[in-house]
Structure formats: structure tokens, C-alpha cells
C-alpha atoms as one frame of an Amber mdcrd trajectory, in Angstrom:
protein
   9.583   5.911  16.903   8.040   2.766  15.447   4.335   2.522  16.311   2.128
   5.634  16.337  -1.073   5.257  18.373  -4.121   6.833  16.698  -7.524   6.502
  18.372 -10.944   8.156  18.262 -12.579  10.257  15.551 -10.865  10.963  12.260
  -9.670  14.380  13.425  -8.457  12.942  16.751  -6.563  10.132  15.028  -4.888
  12.619  12.699  -3.904  14.902  15.562  -2.386  11.966  17.438  -0.386  11.051
  14.327   0.716  14.658  13.789   1.726  15.177  17.415   3.670  11.942  17.850
   5.437  12.126  14.472   5.739  15.931  14.139   9.516  16.119  13.693   9.586
  13.145  11.342   6.746  14.613   9.266   8.683  17.860   8.844  11.811  15.956
   7.773   9.809  13.741   5.439   8.022  16.620   3.723  11.290  18.524   3.299
  12.792  15.559   1.443   9.587  15.182  -0.597   9.739  18.862  -1.624  13.348
  18.408  -2.724  12.457  15.302  -4.721   9.310  16.524  -6.527   8.146  19.558
  -8.492   6.307  22.479  -6.893   3.804  22.422  -9.773   2.753  18.832  -9.160
   2.443  19.369  -5.410   0.198  22.422  -5.756  -1.860  20.875  -8.557  -2.681
  17.663  -6.670  -4.345  19.472  -3.779  -6.553  21.345  -6.259  -7.850  18.302
  -8.178 -11.047  16.355  -7.518  -9.107  13.882  -5.369  -9.897  15.752  -2.165
 -13.623  15.826  -2.976 -13.550  12.088  -3.658 -12.071  11.408  -0.211 -14.572
  13.716   1.502 -17.477  11.993  -0.265 -16.449   8.338   0.126 -14.497   8.292
   3.411 -15.022  11.660   5.151 -13.382  10.566   8.398 -10.132   9.996   6.458
 -10.306  13.557   5.106 -10.661  14.651   8.737  -7.697  12.456   9.672  -5.540
  14.259   7.106  -6.720  17.607   8.481  -5.765  16.483  11.964  -2.268  15.473
  10.813  -1.738  18.898   9.258  -3.020  20.753  12.327  -0.962  18.873  14.885
   2.213  18.781  12.795   1.903  22.461  11.911   2.091  22.026   8.136  -0.270
  23.219   5.377  -3.271  20.953   4.798  -2.662  21.198   1.045   0.776  19.605
   1.519  -0.589  16.720   3.564  -3.241  16.171   0.885  -0.674  16.156  -1.914
   1.659  13.840   0.000  -1.203  11.396   0.545  -1.966  11.540  -3.191   1.436
  10.003  -3.942   0.343   7.620  -6.711  -1.390  10.445  -8.525   1.840  12.439
  -8.489   3.425   9.508 -10.301   0.733   9.117 -12.957  -0.623  12.629 -13.514
   2.769  14.344 -13.523   4.998  11.393 -14.473   7.262  11.901 -11.460   9.167
   8.869 -10.151   7.394   6.581 -12.598   9.436   3.565 -11.471   7.151   0.720
 -10.495   7.837  -1.708  -7.683   6.011  -3.889  -5.125   5.728  -7.677  -5.189
   2.853  -9.541  -3.490   2.611 -13.231  -2.648   0.077 -15.251  -0.724  -0.641
 -18.918  -0.133  -3.623 -20.754   1.334  -3.598 -24.442   2.321  -4.541 -26.721
   5.216  -1.802 -25.185   7.368  -3.282 -21.675   7.104  -3.096 -18.518   5.019
  -0.399 -15.876   4.632  -0.158 -12.690   2.567   3.087 -10.735   2.228   4.558
  -7.956   0.145   7.465  -5.623  -0.458   6.501  -1.955  -0.740   8.840  -0.150
  -3.176   8.771   3.659  -3.158  10.912   6.698  -4.108  14.181   6.645  -2.188
  13.556  10.049  -0.569  10.853   8.361   1.532  13.350   6.073   3.258  13.641
   6.936   6.942   9.995   7.993   7.236   8.681   4.458   7.974   6.163   4.052
  10.801   3.340   1.700  11.753  -0.006   3.269  12.627  -2.138   1.536  15.218
  -5.587   2.815  14.269  -8.390   2.427  16.818 -11.478   4.162  15.428 -14.606
   4.979  17.405 -16.381   2.154  15.581 -14.883  -0.753  13.681 -11.817  -2.929
  14.099  -8.353  -1.854  15.186  -5.878  -1.789  12.301  -2.098  -1.956  11.961
  -0.884  -0.035   8.915   2.544   0.387   7.333   2.977   3.985   6.203   5.193
   7.026   5.864   5.000   9.785   8.487   2.214  12.144   7.428   0.454   9.573
   5.228  -2.681   7.661   6.277  -1.584   4.288   4.922   0.207   2.063   2.421
  -0.810  -1.488   3.364  -2.236  -3.122   6.472  -4.403  -5.560   8.390  -7.228
  -5.232  10.899  -8.204  -7.142  14.018 -11.174  -8.691  12.201  -8.598 -10.629
  10.197  -8.830  -8.645   6.937  -5.546  -7.697   5.220  -5.045  -5.479   2.173
  -1.872  -5.390   0.065  -1.473  -3.306  -3.086   0.544  -3.022  -6.308   0.590
  -0.036  -8.643  -0.555  -0.829 -12.205   0.669   2.175 -14.131  -0.524   0.879
 -17.508  -4.179   1.218 -16.476  -6.211   4.384 -17.000  -6.437   6.904 -14.173
  -9.088   9.312 -12.911  -8.122  12.689 -11.436 -11.411  12.756  -9.501 -11.273
   9.178  -8.168 -10.416   7.889  -4.696  -6.639   7.888  -4.045  -5.046   4.580
  -3.125  -4.213   5.489   0.499  -7.883   6.261   1.168  -8.991   3.107  -0.670
  -6.716   0.933   1.488  -7.883   2.486   4.731 -11.508   2.331   3.591 -11.194
  -1.388   2.876  -9.601  -1.923   6.297 -12.787  -0.775   8.033 -14.458  -3.982
   6.794 -15.151  -6.920   9.076 -15.329  -9.483   6.255 -13.455 -10.105   3.020
 -16.704  -9.760   1.095 -17.327  -6.318   2.604 -13.790  -5.148   1.774 -14.051
  -6.323  -1.845 -17.499  -4.732  -2.221 -16.021  -1.431  -1.022 -13.307  -1.638
  -3.699 -15.928  -2.425  -6.350 -18.113   0.466  -5.233 -15.641   3.357  -5.504
 -14.164   5.273  -8.424 -10.394   4.658  -8.504  -7.934   7.475  -9.044  -5.093
   5.239 -10.238  -4.518   1.793 -11.641  -4.000  -0.597  -8.741  -4.142  -4.246
  -7.793  -5.611  -4.911  -4.339  -5.056  -8.269  -2.649  -7.599  -8.863   0.120
  -7.042 -11.827   2.458  -8.646 -13.476   5.456  -8.414 -16.866   7.173 -10.075
 -18.611   4.227  -8.010 -17.194   1.417  -7.778 -14.368  -1.085  -9.601 -12.128
  -3.500  -7.584 -10.009  -5.907  -8.963  -7.123  -7.967  -7.336  -4.933 -10.605
  -8.833  -1.440 -10.562  -8.722   1.255 -13.235 -10.741   4.411 -13.783 -13.395
   2.466 -15.708 -13.435  -1.068 -14.340 -12.703  -3.387 -11.413 -11.741  -6.878
 -12.625 -11.013  -9.962 -10.523  -7.437 -11.201 -10.855  -7.655 -13.908  -8.187
 -10.950 -15.496  -7.143 -11.840 -17.085  -3.795 -10.582 -20.636  -3.645  -7.281
 -19.938  -5.397  -4.450 -21.549  -3.408  -1.901 -18.926  -4.483  -1.987 -15.169
  -5.105   0.960 -13.565  -6.910   1.197 -10.095  -8.406   3.735  -7.484  -9.441
   3.180  -4.342 -11.550   1.492  -5.322 -14.806  -2.206  -6.171 -15.179  -3.192
  -9.820 -15.517  -6.921  -9.334 -16.153  -7.848  -5.669 -16.628  -7.544  -4.387
 -20.211  -8.412  -0.716 -19.556  -4.954   0.350 -20.761  -3.580   3.892 -21.054
  -1.452   3.582 -24.236   0.788   6.549 -23.399   1.607   5.186 -19.929   2.162
   1.702 -21.371   4.590   3.074 -23.956   6.553   5.016 -21.350   6.775   2.060
 -18.959   7.835  -0.220 -21.810  10.558   2.253 -22.767  11.846   2.373 -19.189
  11.944  -1.410 -18.927   9.534  -1.359 -15.986   7.061  -3.832 -17.516   9.854
  -6.262 -18.365  11.109  -5.939 -14.771   7.606  -6.656 -13.473   7.362  -9.814
 -15.587  10.755 -11.040 -14.352   9.641 -10.641 -10.734   6.340 -12.419 -11.379
   8.140 -15.310 -13.108  10.490 -15.562 -10.131   7.554 -15.653  -7.699   5.810
 -18.329  -9.745   8.942 -20.487  -9.613   9.697 -19.830  -5.944   6.234 -20.069
  -4.395   6.304 -23.880  -4.535   8.845 -23.874  -1.705   7.219 -21.075   0.312
   4.964 -22.899   2.744   4.620 -20.368   5.567   5.001 -16.730   6.569   8.612
 -17.193   7.707   9.649 -18.498   4.286   7.743 -15.624   2.651   9.690 -13.112
   4.744  12.958 -14.667   3.574  11.837 -14.573  -0.053  10.946 -10.871   0.131
  14.613 -10.146   0.836  15.739 -11.930  -2.339  17.980  -9.995  -4.724  18.193
 -12.603  -7.473  15.257 -11.282  -9.498  15.430  -9.007  -7.459  12.328  -8.618
  -5.324  14.214  -6.335  -2.963  15.051  -3.033  -4.710  18.127  -0.931  -4.018
  18.465   2.462  -5.746  21.114   2.826  -8.428  22.366   5.455 -10.824  19.474
   4.778 -13.219  16.592   4.680 -10.743  15.533   6.309  -7.475  13.279   3.586
  -6.086  14.010   1.267  -3.194  12.209  -1.157  -0.933  10.591   1.074   1.679
   9.394  -1.799   3.833   7.648  -5.141   3.872   4.687  -6.791   5.570   3.792
 -10.399   6.328   0.334 -11.315   7.600  -0.735 -14.772   8.778  -4.210 -16.116
   9.507  -5.384 -19.224  11.290  -7.479 -20.308  14.234  -5.865 -17.717  16.515
  -5.647 -13.939  16.162  -4.082 -12.761  12.884  -0.352 -12.137  13.040   0.993
  -8.873  11.633   4.714  -8.380  11.066   6.438  -5.345   9.579   9.940  -4.623
   8.291  10.654  -0.887   8.227  13.240  -0.862   5.483  15.060  -3.447   3.385
  14.209  -7.044   4.357  17.312  -8.898   5.573  18.803  -5.515   6.559  16.189
  -4.303   9.035  14.495  -6.423  11.719  10.909  -7.593  11.526   8.662  -6.285
  14.296   5.345  -7.619  15.584   3.377  -4.843  17.338   0.534  -7.106  18.515
  -3.045  -6.028  19.180  -4.270  -3.645  21.870  -7.937  -4.615  21.597  -9.164
  -8.219  21.497  -9.187  -9.346  17.855 -12.632 -10.022  16.442 -13.475 -13.599
  15.631 -16.054 -13.122  12.898 -16.602 -16.096  10.615 -14.481 -15.318   7.534
 -16.301 -14.830   4.259 -16.211 -17.537   1.644
């Protein structure tokens, strides 16, 4: 299984996901249970995170219900699995940051690409959701079976990539990152997507890179503030896992990440991107760079950490329909796939 087709209402989309990926969801959740604490899993479903999803993006709450129903697993478990980042920050489980984002905009077009680095027990659960809601653009979303999304692009030509910023303050009653990504992907313009991210309360510190055919807008989000990290007109967008603009720092999280060497690792990857991006002129070169192990951008688990590159995405924009490519695993080890679009891509004038 590679692409899971999800169409209709939120509940219908979730049921389609749960039916098509039922066996993989069961395997994925079994590995997640083995790799996390029972206390954190039960606590997450009882926080204000669920209420935040139901208030801001109720159809995504229904989508999670549909996944649970069709897969035959408890709704509370699907909720907790979708609140992955909050399990990291609230309970300090698998607090090993990853994810590197790079984008470039010039006269030849725009691309946005990233590695998604996650706990190693999630490897093998990679799928792409093709989301076709009752209203709004089709979307292609990299995710784990049972989860509503990690990063993606829609047929209106709006892409959203994300990096965890564990140093920033968190909010146990904010909107979880998976719901924020999918909410932004309902937008038909970059301005609309960025306004959505400014208008919600964020559950965890994150950097969101929003791209269209004219370029980028990057925002760093904490529980108290949303600060621009990359403004429209910037020719390059680069980000790893430390904040560049937002100073709403959680001192305890910062101290722990410093002790683990995760902030130093993030700075090394950003320095490498800044040096390498001069030679990365197109999406193909970006895909090659994501597989680099010099810095490394591509993460392989070792005895001292349990994180690895879960997958990668590369999105390209121009005068034609946006191109969406996905690697379900380690770049340079797994092939890149291009699912294509089922519905005619929208050709709205991109926002400035």
C-alpha cells in the first residue's frame, strides 16, 4: 500500500483511511505502544487537545473518529497517536529533534523540500493520503497509518512543511501540529494558509513553511506568539530545529535539548544547508541533498538515539500543476514516487 484514497466528509475520509490501512494501523499502534508509556498515551487523549481540534477543525476530529471506527481501535488511541508532538514535549518521550527544510525561489520556479525525522518505531507505517474533501482542494499528504498528516501539498498549489521547535513554549489546550497542517492545506492561497496559522492557538513549538508558485512564508509558532521567520520575497527558505525569530523559550526544554546535543545538531544541519543551497537550483538537486549523510541531513538510528528519517517530500511550482514527490523512507535508499492529481489542479493566482 502506498496511496490511501480518502474522499467525502471528515467521517467518510477517516473510514476510508481506516478500512484501507486497517492491518497497517494495527501493526503501527502495536509498535507505538511498545515504544511509549501507557501513562502518556492515556493522558494525551484526556487533555484539551481534543477540544481544540473539535473547535478549530471539527471535520478533522470526525476524520480521526472515522479512522478509529473503520480500523477497529479505540478512538482515544487514535487521538493520542495523532498528538505525537505533544507526547514528545509534555511527557519528554523521544525528545530527539529532526527534520530539515529547504526551499528556493528564482526565475526558474519554486521548490520546497524536507526530510521528516521521527521515532524509529514509526518506520514501515509510511503512506500518502490523497484527500478529496466535499469542498476545497485535493491534497496529497505524507503520513503514518492512522495519523491525519505530517506534511503535504494541495491542488491549489499550497504546500506546508514543518519542523519541531522544542525550545519554544507549549500549550496543552492548543491545536496539535497534525491538525494545524491539515487545516492550512484547506487554503486556496498562501495568504489564507498563513492567516490560519496566525489565528490558532498552537499546542507545540513549530516552524511552518508555506509555499506557492511565488515563493515562501515561514512562521515560528509557540503557545504565546507566531513570528515570521521568512517573509514573502525571500529567495531561500532554510530551517532545522532551533528558532530563528521566536523568543518565547521554555528554559527547561532548552536546557534538556542543550544537554542532549540536539540544538548543536540542529545548528550543524542549518550551517550545512546554508553552504549547500547555492548549488541546489531545482527539485531534483534538493532530493539528492536530502539524502546527504555528511552533516547528516538523513538520520539513521544508533545506539544513542532512536530517531530516523521517516520520509521526505519535494514539491515544485511553476506555470503548470504543482508537482508532488514523496520518498517513503530514507532518501537514496527508497524510491521517490509521484502520485499525481485525480482532480484538475486549481489555477488560482498565487498570493503575493
